mmCIF file of C-alpha atoms and ligand atoms in Angstrom:
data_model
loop_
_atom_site.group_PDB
_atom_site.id
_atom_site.type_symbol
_atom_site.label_atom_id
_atom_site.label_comp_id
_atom_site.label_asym_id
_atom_site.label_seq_id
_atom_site.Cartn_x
_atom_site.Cartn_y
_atom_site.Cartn_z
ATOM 1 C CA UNK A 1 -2.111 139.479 -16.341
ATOM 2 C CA UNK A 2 -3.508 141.059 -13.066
ATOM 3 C CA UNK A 3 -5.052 138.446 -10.469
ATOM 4 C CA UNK A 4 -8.511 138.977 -10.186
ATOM 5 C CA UNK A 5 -8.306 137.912 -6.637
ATOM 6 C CA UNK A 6 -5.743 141.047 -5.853
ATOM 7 C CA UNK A 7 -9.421 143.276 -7.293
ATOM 8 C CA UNK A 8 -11.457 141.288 -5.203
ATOM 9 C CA UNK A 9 -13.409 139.793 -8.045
ATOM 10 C CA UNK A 10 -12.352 136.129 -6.447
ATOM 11 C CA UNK A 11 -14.047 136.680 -2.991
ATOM 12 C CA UNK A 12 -17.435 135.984 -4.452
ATOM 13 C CA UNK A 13 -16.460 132.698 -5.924
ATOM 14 C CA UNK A 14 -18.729 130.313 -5.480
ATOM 15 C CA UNK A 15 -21.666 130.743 -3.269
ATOM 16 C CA UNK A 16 -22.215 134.846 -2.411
ATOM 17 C CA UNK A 17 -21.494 135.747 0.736
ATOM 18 C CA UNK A 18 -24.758 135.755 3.142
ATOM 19 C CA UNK A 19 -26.081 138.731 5.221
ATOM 20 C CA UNK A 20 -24.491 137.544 8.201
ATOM 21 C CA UNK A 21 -21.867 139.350 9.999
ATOM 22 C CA UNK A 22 -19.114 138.820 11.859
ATOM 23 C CA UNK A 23 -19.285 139.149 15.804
ATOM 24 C CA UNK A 24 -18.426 142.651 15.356
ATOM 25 C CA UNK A 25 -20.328 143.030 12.475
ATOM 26 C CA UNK A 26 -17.562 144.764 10.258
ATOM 27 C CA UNK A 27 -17.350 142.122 7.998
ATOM 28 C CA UNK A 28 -19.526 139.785 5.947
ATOM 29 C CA UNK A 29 -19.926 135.956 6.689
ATOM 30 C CA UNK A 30 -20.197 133.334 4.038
ATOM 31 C CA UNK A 31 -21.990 129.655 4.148
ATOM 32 C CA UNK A 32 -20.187 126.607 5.229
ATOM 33 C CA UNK A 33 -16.751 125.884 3.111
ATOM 34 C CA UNK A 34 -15.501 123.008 5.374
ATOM 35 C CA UNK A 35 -16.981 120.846 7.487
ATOM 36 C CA UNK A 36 -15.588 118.169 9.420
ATOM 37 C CA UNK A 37 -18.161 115.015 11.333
ATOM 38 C CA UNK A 38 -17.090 112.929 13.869
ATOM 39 C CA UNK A 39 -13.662 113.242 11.888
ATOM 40 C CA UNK A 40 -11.100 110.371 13.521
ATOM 41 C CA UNK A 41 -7.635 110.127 12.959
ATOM 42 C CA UNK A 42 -6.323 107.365 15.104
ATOM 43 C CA UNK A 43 -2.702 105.641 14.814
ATOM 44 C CA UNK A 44 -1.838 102.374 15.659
ATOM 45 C CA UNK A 45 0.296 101.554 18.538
ATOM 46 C CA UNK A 46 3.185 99.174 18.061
ATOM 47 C CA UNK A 47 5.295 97.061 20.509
ATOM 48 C CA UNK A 48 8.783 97.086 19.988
ATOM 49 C CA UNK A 49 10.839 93.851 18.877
ATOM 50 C CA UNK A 50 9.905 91.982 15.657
ATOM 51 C CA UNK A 51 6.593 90.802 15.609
ATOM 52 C CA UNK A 52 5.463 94.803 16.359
ATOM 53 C CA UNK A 53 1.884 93.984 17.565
ATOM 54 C CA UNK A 54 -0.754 96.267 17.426
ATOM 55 C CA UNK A 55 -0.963 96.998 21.534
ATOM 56 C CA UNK A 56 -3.478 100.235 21.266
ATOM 57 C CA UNK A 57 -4.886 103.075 19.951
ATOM 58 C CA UNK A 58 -3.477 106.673 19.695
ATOM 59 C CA UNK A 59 -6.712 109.072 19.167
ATOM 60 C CA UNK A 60 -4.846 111.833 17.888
ATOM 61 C CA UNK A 61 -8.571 113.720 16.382
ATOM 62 C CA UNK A 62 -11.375 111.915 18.184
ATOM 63 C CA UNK A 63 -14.807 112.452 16.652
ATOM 64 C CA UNK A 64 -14.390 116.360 16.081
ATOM 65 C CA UNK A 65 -17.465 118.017 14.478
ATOM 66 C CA UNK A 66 -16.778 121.833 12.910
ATOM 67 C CA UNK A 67 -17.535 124.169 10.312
ATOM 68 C CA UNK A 68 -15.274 126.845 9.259
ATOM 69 C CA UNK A 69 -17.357 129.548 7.145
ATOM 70 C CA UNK A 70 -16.380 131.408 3.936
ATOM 71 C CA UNK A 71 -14.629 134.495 4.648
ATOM 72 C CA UNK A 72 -13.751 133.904 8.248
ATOM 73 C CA UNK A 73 -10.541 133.300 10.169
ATOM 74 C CA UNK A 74 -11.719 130.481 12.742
ATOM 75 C CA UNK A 75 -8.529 130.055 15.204
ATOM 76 C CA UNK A 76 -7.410 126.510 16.390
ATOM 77 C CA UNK A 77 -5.968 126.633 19.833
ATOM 78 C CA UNK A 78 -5.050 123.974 22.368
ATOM 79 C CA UNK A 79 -1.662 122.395 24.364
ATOM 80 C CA UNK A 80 0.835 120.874 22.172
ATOM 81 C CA UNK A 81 -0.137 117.363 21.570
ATOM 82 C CA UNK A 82 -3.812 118.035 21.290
ATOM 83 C CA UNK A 83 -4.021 116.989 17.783
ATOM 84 C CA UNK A 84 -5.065 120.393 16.169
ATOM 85 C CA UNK A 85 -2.178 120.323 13.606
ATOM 86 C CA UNK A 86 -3.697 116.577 12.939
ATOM 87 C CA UNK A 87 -7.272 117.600 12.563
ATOM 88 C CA UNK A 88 -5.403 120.852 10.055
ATOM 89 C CA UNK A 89 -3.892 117.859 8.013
ATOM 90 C CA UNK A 90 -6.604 116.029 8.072
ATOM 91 C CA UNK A 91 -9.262 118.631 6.790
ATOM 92 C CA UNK A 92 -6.904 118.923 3.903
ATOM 93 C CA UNK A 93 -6.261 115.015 3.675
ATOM 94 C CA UNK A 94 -2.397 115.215 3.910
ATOM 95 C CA UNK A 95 -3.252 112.640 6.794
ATOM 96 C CA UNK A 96 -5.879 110.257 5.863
ATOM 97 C CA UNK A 97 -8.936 110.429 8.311
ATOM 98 C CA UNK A 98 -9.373 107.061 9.439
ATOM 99 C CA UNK A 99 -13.429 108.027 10.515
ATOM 100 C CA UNK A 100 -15.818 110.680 10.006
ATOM 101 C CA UNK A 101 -16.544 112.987 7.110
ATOM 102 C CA UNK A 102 -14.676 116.119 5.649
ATOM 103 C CA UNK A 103 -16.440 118.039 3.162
ATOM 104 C CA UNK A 104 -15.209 121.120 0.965
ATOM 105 C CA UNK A 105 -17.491 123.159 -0.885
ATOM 106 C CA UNK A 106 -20.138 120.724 -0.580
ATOM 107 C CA UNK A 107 -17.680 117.619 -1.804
ATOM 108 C CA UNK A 108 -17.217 114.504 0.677
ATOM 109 C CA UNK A 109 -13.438 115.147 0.180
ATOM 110 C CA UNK A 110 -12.891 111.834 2.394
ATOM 111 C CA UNK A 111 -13.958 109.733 -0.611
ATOM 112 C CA UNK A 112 -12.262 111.542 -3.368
ATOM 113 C CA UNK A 113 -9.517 109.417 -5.726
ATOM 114 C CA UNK A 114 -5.646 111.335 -6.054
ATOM 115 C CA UNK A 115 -6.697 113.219 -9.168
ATOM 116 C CA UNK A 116 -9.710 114.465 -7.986
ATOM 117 C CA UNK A 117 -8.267 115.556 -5.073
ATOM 118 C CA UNK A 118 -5.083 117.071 -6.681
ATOM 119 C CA UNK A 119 -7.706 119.603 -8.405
ATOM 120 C CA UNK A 120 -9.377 120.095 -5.330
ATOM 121 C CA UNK A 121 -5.554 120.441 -3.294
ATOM 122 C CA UNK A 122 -5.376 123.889 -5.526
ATOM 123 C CA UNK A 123 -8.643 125.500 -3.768
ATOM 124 C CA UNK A 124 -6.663 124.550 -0.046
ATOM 125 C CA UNK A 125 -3.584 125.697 0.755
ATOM 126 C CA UNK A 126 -0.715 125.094 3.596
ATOM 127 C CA UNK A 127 1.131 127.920 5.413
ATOM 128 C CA UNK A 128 3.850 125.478 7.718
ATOM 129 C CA UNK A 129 5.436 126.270 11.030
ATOM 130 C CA UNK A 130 9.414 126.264 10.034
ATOM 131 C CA UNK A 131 9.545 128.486 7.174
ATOM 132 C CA UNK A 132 13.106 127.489 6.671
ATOM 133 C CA UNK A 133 12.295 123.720 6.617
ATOM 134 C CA UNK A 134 9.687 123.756 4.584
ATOM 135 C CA UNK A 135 11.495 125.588 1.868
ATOM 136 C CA UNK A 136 14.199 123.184 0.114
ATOM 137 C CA UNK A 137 17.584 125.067 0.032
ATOM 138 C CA UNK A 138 18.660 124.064 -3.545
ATOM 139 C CA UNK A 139 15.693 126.099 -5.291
ATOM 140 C CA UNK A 140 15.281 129.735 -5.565
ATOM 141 C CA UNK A 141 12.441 131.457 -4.735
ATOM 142 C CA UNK A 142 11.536 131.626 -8.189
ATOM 143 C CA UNK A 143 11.090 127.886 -8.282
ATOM 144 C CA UNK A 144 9.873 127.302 -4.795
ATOM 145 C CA UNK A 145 7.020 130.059 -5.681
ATOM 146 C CA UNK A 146 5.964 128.532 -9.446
ATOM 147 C CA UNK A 147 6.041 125.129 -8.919
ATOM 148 C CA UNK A 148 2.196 124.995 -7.886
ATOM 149 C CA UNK A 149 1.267 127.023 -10.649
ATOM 150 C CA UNK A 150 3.835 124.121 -13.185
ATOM 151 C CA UNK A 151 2.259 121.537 -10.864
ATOM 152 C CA UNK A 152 -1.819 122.901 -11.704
ATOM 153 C CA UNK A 153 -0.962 124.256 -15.228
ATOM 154 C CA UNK A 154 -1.844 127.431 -14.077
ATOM 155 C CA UNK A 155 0.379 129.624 -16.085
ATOM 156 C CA UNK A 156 1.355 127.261 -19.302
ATOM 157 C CA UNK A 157 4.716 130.065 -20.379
ATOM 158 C CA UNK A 158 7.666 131.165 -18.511
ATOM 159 C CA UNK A 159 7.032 134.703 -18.803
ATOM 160 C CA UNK A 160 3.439 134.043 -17.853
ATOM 161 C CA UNK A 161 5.185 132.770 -14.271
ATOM 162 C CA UNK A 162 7.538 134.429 -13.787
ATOM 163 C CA UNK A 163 5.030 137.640 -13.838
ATOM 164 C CA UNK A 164 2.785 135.396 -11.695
ATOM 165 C CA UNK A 165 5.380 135.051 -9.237
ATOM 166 C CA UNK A 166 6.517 138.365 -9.210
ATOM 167 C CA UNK A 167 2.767 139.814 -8.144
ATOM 168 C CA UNK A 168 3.237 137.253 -5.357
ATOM 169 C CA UNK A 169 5.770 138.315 -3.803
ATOM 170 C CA UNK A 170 4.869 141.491 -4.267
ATOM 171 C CA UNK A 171 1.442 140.845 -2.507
ATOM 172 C CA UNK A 172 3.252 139.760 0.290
ATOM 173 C CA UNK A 173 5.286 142.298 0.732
ATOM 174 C CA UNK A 174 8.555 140.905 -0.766
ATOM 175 C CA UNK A 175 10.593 142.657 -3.522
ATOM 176 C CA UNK A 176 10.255 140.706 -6.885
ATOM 177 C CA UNK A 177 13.904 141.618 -7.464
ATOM 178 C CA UNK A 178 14.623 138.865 -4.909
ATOM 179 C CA UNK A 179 13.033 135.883 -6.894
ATOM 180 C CA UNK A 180 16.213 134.655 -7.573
ATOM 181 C CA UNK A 181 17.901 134.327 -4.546
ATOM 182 C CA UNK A 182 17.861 130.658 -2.307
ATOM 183 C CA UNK A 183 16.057 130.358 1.074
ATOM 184 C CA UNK A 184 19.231 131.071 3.108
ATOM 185 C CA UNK A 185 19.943 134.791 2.379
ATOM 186 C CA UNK A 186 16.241 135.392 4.046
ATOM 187 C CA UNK A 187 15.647 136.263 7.695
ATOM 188 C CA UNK A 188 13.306 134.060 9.007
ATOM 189 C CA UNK A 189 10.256 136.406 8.663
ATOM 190 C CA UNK A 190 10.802 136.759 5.027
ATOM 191 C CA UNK A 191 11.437 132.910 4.147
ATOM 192 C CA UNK A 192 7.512 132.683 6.001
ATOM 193 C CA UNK A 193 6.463 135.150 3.338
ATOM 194 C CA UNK A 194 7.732 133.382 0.759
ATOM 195 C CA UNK A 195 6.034 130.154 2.696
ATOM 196 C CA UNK A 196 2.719 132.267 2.179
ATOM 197 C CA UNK A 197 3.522 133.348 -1.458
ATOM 198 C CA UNK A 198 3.983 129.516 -2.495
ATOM 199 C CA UNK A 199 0.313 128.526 -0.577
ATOM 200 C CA UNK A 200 -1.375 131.246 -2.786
ATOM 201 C CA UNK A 201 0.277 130.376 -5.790
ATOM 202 C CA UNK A 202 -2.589 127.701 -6.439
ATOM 203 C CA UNK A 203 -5.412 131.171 -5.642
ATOM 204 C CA UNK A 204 -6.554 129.039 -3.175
ATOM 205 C CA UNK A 205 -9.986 129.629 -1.192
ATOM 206 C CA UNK A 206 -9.161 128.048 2.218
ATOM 207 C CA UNK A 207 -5.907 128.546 3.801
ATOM 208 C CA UNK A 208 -4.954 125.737 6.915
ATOM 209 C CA UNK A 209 -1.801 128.265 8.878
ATOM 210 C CA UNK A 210 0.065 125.619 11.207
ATOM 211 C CA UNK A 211 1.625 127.288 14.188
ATOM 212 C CA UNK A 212 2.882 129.965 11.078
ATOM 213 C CA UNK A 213 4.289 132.623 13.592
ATOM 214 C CA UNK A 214 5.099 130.091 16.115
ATOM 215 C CA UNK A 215 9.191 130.178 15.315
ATOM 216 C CA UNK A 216 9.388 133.827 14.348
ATOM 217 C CA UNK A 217 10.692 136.828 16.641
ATOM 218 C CA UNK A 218 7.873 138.556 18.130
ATOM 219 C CA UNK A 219 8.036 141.779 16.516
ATOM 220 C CA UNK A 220 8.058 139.318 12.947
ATOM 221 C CA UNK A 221 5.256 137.651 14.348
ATOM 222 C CA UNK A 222 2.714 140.848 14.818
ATOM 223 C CA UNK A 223 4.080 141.655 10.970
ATOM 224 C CA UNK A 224 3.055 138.160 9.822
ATOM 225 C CA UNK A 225 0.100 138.445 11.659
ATOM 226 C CA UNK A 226 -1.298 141.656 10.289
ATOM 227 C CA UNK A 227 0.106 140.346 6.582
ATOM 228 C CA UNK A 228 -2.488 137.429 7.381
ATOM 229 C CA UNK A 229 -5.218 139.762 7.917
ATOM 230 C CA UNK A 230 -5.029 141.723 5.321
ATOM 231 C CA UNK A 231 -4.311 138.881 2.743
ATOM 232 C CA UNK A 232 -7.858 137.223 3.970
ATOM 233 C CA UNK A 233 -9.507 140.167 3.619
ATOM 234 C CA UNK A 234 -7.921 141.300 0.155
ATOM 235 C CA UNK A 235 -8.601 137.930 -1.426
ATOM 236 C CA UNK A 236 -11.416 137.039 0.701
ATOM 237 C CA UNK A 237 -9.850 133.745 1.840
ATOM 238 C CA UNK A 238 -11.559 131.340 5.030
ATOM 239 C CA UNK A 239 -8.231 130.498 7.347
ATOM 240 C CA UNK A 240 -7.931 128.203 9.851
ATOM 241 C CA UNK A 241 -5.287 129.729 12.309
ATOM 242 C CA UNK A 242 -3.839 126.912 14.495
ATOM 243 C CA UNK A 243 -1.918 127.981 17.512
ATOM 244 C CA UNK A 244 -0.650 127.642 20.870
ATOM 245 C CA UNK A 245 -1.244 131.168 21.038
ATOM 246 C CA UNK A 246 -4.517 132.092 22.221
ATOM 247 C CA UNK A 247 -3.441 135.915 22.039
ATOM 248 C CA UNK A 248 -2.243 135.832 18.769
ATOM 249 C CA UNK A 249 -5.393 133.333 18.176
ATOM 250 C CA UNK A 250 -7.735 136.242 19.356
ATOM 251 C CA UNK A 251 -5.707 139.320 17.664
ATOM 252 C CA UNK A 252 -6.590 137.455 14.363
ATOM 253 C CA UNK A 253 -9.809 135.419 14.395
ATOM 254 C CA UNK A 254 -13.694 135.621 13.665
ATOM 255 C CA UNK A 255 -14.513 132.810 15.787
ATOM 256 C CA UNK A 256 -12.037 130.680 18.183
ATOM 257 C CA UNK A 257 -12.429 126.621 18.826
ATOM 258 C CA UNK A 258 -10.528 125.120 21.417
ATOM 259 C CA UNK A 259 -9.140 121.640 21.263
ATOM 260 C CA UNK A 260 -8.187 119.053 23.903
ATOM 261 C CA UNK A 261 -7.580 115.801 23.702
ATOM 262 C CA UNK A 262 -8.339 115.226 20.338
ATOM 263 C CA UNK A 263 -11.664 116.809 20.605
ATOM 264 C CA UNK A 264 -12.849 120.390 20.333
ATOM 265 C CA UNK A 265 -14.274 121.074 23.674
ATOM 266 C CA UNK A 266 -15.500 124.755 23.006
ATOM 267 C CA UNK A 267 -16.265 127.186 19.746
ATOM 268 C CA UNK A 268 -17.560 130.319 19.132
ATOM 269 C CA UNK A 269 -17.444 133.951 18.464
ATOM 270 C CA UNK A 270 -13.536 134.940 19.194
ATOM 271 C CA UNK A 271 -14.735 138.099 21.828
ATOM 272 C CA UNK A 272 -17.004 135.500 23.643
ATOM 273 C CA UNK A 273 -14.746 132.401 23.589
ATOM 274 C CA UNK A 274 -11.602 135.327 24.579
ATOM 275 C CA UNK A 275 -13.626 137.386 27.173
ATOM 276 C CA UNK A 276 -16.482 134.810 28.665
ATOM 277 C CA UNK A 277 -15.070 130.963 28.220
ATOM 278 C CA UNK A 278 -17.600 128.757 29.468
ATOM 279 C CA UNK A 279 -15.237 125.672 29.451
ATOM 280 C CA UNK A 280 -13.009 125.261 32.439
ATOM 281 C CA UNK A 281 -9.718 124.542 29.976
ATOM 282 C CA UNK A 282 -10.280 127.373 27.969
ATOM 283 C CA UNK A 283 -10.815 129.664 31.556
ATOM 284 C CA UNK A 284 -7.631 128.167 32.178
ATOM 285 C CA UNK A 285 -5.751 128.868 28.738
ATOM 286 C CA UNK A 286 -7.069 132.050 29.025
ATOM 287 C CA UNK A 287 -5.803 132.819 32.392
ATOM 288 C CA UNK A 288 -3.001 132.155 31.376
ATOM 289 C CA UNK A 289 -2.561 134.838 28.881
ATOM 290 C CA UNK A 290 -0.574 137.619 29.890
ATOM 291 C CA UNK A 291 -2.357 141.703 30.098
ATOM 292 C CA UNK A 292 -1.198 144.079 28.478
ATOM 293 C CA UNK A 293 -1.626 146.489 31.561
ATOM 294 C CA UNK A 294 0.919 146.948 34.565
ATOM 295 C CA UNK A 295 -2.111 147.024 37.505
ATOM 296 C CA UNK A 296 -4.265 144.591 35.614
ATOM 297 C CA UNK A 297 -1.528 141.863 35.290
ATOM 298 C CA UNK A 298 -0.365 141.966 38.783
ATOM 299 C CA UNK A 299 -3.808 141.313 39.794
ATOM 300 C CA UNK A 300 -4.378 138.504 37.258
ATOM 301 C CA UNK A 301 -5.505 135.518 38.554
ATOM 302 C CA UNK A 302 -4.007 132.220 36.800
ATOM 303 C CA UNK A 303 -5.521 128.845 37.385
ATOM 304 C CA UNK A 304 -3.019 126.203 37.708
ATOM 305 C CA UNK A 305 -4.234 122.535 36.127
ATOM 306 C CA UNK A 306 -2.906 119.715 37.905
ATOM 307 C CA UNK A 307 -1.489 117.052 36.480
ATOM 308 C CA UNK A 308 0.053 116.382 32.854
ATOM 309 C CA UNK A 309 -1.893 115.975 29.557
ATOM 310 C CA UNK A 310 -3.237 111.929 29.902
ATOM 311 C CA UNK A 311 -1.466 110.669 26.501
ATOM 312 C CA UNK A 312 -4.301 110.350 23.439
ATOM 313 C CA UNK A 313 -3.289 106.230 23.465
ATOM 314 C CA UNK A 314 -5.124 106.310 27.145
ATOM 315 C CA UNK A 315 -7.737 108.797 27.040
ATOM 316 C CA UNK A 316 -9.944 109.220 30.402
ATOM 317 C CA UNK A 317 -13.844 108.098 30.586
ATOM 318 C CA UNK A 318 -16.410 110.673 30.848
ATOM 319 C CA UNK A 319 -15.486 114.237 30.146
ATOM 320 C CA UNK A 320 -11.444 114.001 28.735
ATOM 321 C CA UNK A 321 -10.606 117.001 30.897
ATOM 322 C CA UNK A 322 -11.870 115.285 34.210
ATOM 323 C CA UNK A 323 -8.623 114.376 35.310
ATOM 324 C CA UNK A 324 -7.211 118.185 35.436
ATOM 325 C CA UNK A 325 -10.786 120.003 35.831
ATOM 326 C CA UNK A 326 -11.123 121.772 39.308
ATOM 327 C CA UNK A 327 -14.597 121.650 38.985
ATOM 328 C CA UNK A 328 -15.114 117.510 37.935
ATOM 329 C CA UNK A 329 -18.329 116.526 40.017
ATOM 330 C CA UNK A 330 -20.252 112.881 39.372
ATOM 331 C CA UNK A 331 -21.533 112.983 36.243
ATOM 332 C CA UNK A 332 -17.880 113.682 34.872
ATOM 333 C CA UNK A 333 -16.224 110.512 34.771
ATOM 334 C CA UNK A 334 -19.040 108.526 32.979
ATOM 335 C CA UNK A 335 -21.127 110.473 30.547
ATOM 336 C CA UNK A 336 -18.917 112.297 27.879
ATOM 337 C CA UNK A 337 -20.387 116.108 27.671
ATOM 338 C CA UNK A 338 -21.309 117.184 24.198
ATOM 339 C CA UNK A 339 -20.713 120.390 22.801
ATOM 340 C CA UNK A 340 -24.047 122.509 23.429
ATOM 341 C CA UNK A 341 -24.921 126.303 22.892
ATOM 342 C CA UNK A 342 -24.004 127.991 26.024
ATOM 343 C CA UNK A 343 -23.284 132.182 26.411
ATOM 344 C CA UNK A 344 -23.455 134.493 23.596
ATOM 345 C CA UNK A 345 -25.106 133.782 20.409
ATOM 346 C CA UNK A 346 -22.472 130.771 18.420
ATOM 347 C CA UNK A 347 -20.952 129.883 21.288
ATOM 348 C CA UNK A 348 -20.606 125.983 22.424
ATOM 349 C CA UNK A 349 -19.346 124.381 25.238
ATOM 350 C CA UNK A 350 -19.023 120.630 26.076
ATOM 351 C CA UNK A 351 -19.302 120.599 30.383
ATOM 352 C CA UNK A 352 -21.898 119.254 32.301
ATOM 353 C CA UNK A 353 -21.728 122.377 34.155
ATOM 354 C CA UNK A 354 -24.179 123.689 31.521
ATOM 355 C CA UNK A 355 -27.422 122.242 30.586
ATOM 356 C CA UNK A 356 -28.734 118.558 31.045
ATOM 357 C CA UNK A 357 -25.814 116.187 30.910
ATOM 358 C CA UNK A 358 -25.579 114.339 28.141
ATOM 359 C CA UNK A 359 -27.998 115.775 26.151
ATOM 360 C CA UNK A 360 -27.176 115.902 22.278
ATOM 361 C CA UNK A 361 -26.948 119.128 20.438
ATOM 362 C CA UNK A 362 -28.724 118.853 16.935
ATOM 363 C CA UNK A 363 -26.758 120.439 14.012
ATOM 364 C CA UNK A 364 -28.606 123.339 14.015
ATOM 365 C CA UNK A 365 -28.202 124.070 17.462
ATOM 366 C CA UNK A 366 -24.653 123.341 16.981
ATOM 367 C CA UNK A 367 -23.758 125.981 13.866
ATOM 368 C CA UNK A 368 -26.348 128.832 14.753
ATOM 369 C CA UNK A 369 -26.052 131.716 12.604
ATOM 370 C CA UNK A 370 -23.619 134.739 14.166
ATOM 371 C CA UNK A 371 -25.635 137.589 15.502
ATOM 372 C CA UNK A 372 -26.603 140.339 12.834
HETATM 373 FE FE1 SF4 B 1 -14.918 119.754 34.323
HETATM 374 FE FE2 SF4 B 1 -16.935 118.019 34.368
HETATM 375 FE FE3 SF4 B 1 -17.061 120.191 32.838
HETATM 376 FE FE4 SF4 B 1 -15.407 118.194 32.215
HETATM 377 S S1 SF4 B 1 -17.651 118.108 32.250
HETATM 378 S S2 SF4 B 1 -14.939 120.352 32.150
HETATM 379 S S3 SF4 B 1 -14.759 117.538 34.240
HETATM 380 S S4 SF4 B 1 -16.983 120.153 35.041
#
């Protein structure tokens, strides 16, 4: 049976995709898939010894507020540590939020039971970071690629499957004549497809890619990368992207937010967020990006942030960033910026170096509408 998605039938599931454009208008923007609201995910810490007391908190997402549109790749970047594989987990509940809202398609998810989220779990797949761990070594492709279609009864005979997982692979550039060989006779770029192949299995319409390219060479990486692309845009998927990478991050998404401390400090449109940052950590991310051009790189200036990452257990007061900022001034350490429209059209900042400090942004303010 051919997968509708493959003809494109699938991208206008659900509610049609608005007039809206992209930033650089080539491609059309949908509504609001997910949404996350002052979404918490905060751990416990424990002293050692036997009584293991409950000494603090680790805020490893700390009251993040985002939407991620239908249709669009929205990249996730930030340091290690900064909790954006969290908040990726969280959006799809495979870490319970312990505050805030997530909602999917217009469901609270955050309040669903197991089966009702099992049925939603097919609509939101995972693309992981170590293709070769996430694959278990005893089962062939075959199995590791049908077991979300057994586990959804998506395709009730064998034959049925094993055609399904056949046009999988094949969508992802695999050979089918490979389904029945075991993880470890794949390089490493090929287990990742085979990663991908198993996330679609479910035809899912939002697709959370953890630090997916992060272990591969780099000439596997651009090839996963493009695969990515034109996956979304065949199927008409939403993807987060969540990085370290804020090249690969801009090579691949609509719109860019940028996470610190367990917080997303700026958002918006990927060519403002990549060429015009208005927060001093992304400026500094950014600079840190190397140019493509001999004469252009040797003059690039970087901007070095002193100091470490505070730990998420001991979070500064004020503005998180404070501590590393070369701009902090005296509002900084007490009043914690919010995220307000700043730039281009979409684009968000939370610094006191724009607008009235400590001023709220409403939701509308906060999700305008891209640029036409
Ligand atoms: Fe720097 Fe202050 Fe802006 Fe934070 S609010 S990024 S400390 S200038």
């Amino acid at each position: 049976m051919a997968d509708r998605r493959v003809t494109g039938e699938r991208a206008s599931r659900g509610a049609p995709a608005t007039e809206e454009r992209n930033e650089a208008g080539t491609r059309p923007m949908g509504d609001v898939l997910v949404s996350a609201r002052g979404l918490e995910v905060h751990f416990p810490v424990r002293s050692g010894g036997a009584l293991r007391r409950t000494t603090g908190v680790l805020r490893a997402v700390d009251g993040v507020d985002l939407d991620i549109r239908r249709g669009e790749t929205l990249g996730l970047v930030g340091e290690s540590g900064c909790g954006k594989s969290t908040l990726g987990n969280a959006l799809l509940r495979l870490v319970e939020p312990t505050g805030g809202t997530v909602t999917f398609d217009g469901t609270d998810v955050t309040g669903l039971d197991r089966r009702a989220m099992r049925a939603l779990r097919r609509r939101a797949g995972m693309v992981f970071q170590d293709p070769f761990a996430s694959l278990d070594p005893r089962r062939t492709v075959r199995q590791t690629v049908s077991e979300p279609l057994e586990v959804h009864g998506l395709r009730s005979g064998r034959r049925e499957r094993a055609a399904r997982v056949a046009e999988l692979l094949e969508l992802v550039g695999l050979d089918p004549a490979v389904a029945d060989r075991y993880p470890h006779e794949f390089s490493g770029g090929q287990r990742q497809r085979v990663g991908i192949a198993r996330a679609l299995a479910g035809e899912p319409d939002f697709l959370v890619c953890d630090e997916a390219i992060a272990s591969l060479d780099v000439s596997v990486q651009a090839q996963v990368l493009n695969l990515l692309r034109r996956l979304q845009r065949r199927l008409g998927l939403t993807l987060l992207f969540i990085s370290h990478d804020l090249s690969a991050v801009r090579h691949v998404s609509d719109r860019i937010a940028v996470m610190y401390l367990g917080r997303v400090v700026e958002v918006g449109p990927a060519a403002a967020v990549g060429s015009d940052p208005k927060m001093p950590y992304t400026q500094a991310l950014l600079s840190a990006v190397p140019v493509p051009h001999p004469s252009l790189e040797r003059t690039r200036q970087r901007i070095v942030l002193r100091g470490d990452v505070p730990s998420p257990a001991n979070v500064p007061s004020g503005c998180r960033f404070r501590t590393r900022c070369p701009y902090a001034f005296e509002p900084c350490p007490d009043v914690d910026p919010a995220l307000q429209p700043v730039g281009a059209p979409g684009q968000l900042a939370a610094c006191h170096l724009h607008g009235v400090v400590g001023r709220p942004v409403e939701r509308e303010e906060a999700v305008p509408a891209p640029a036409d």
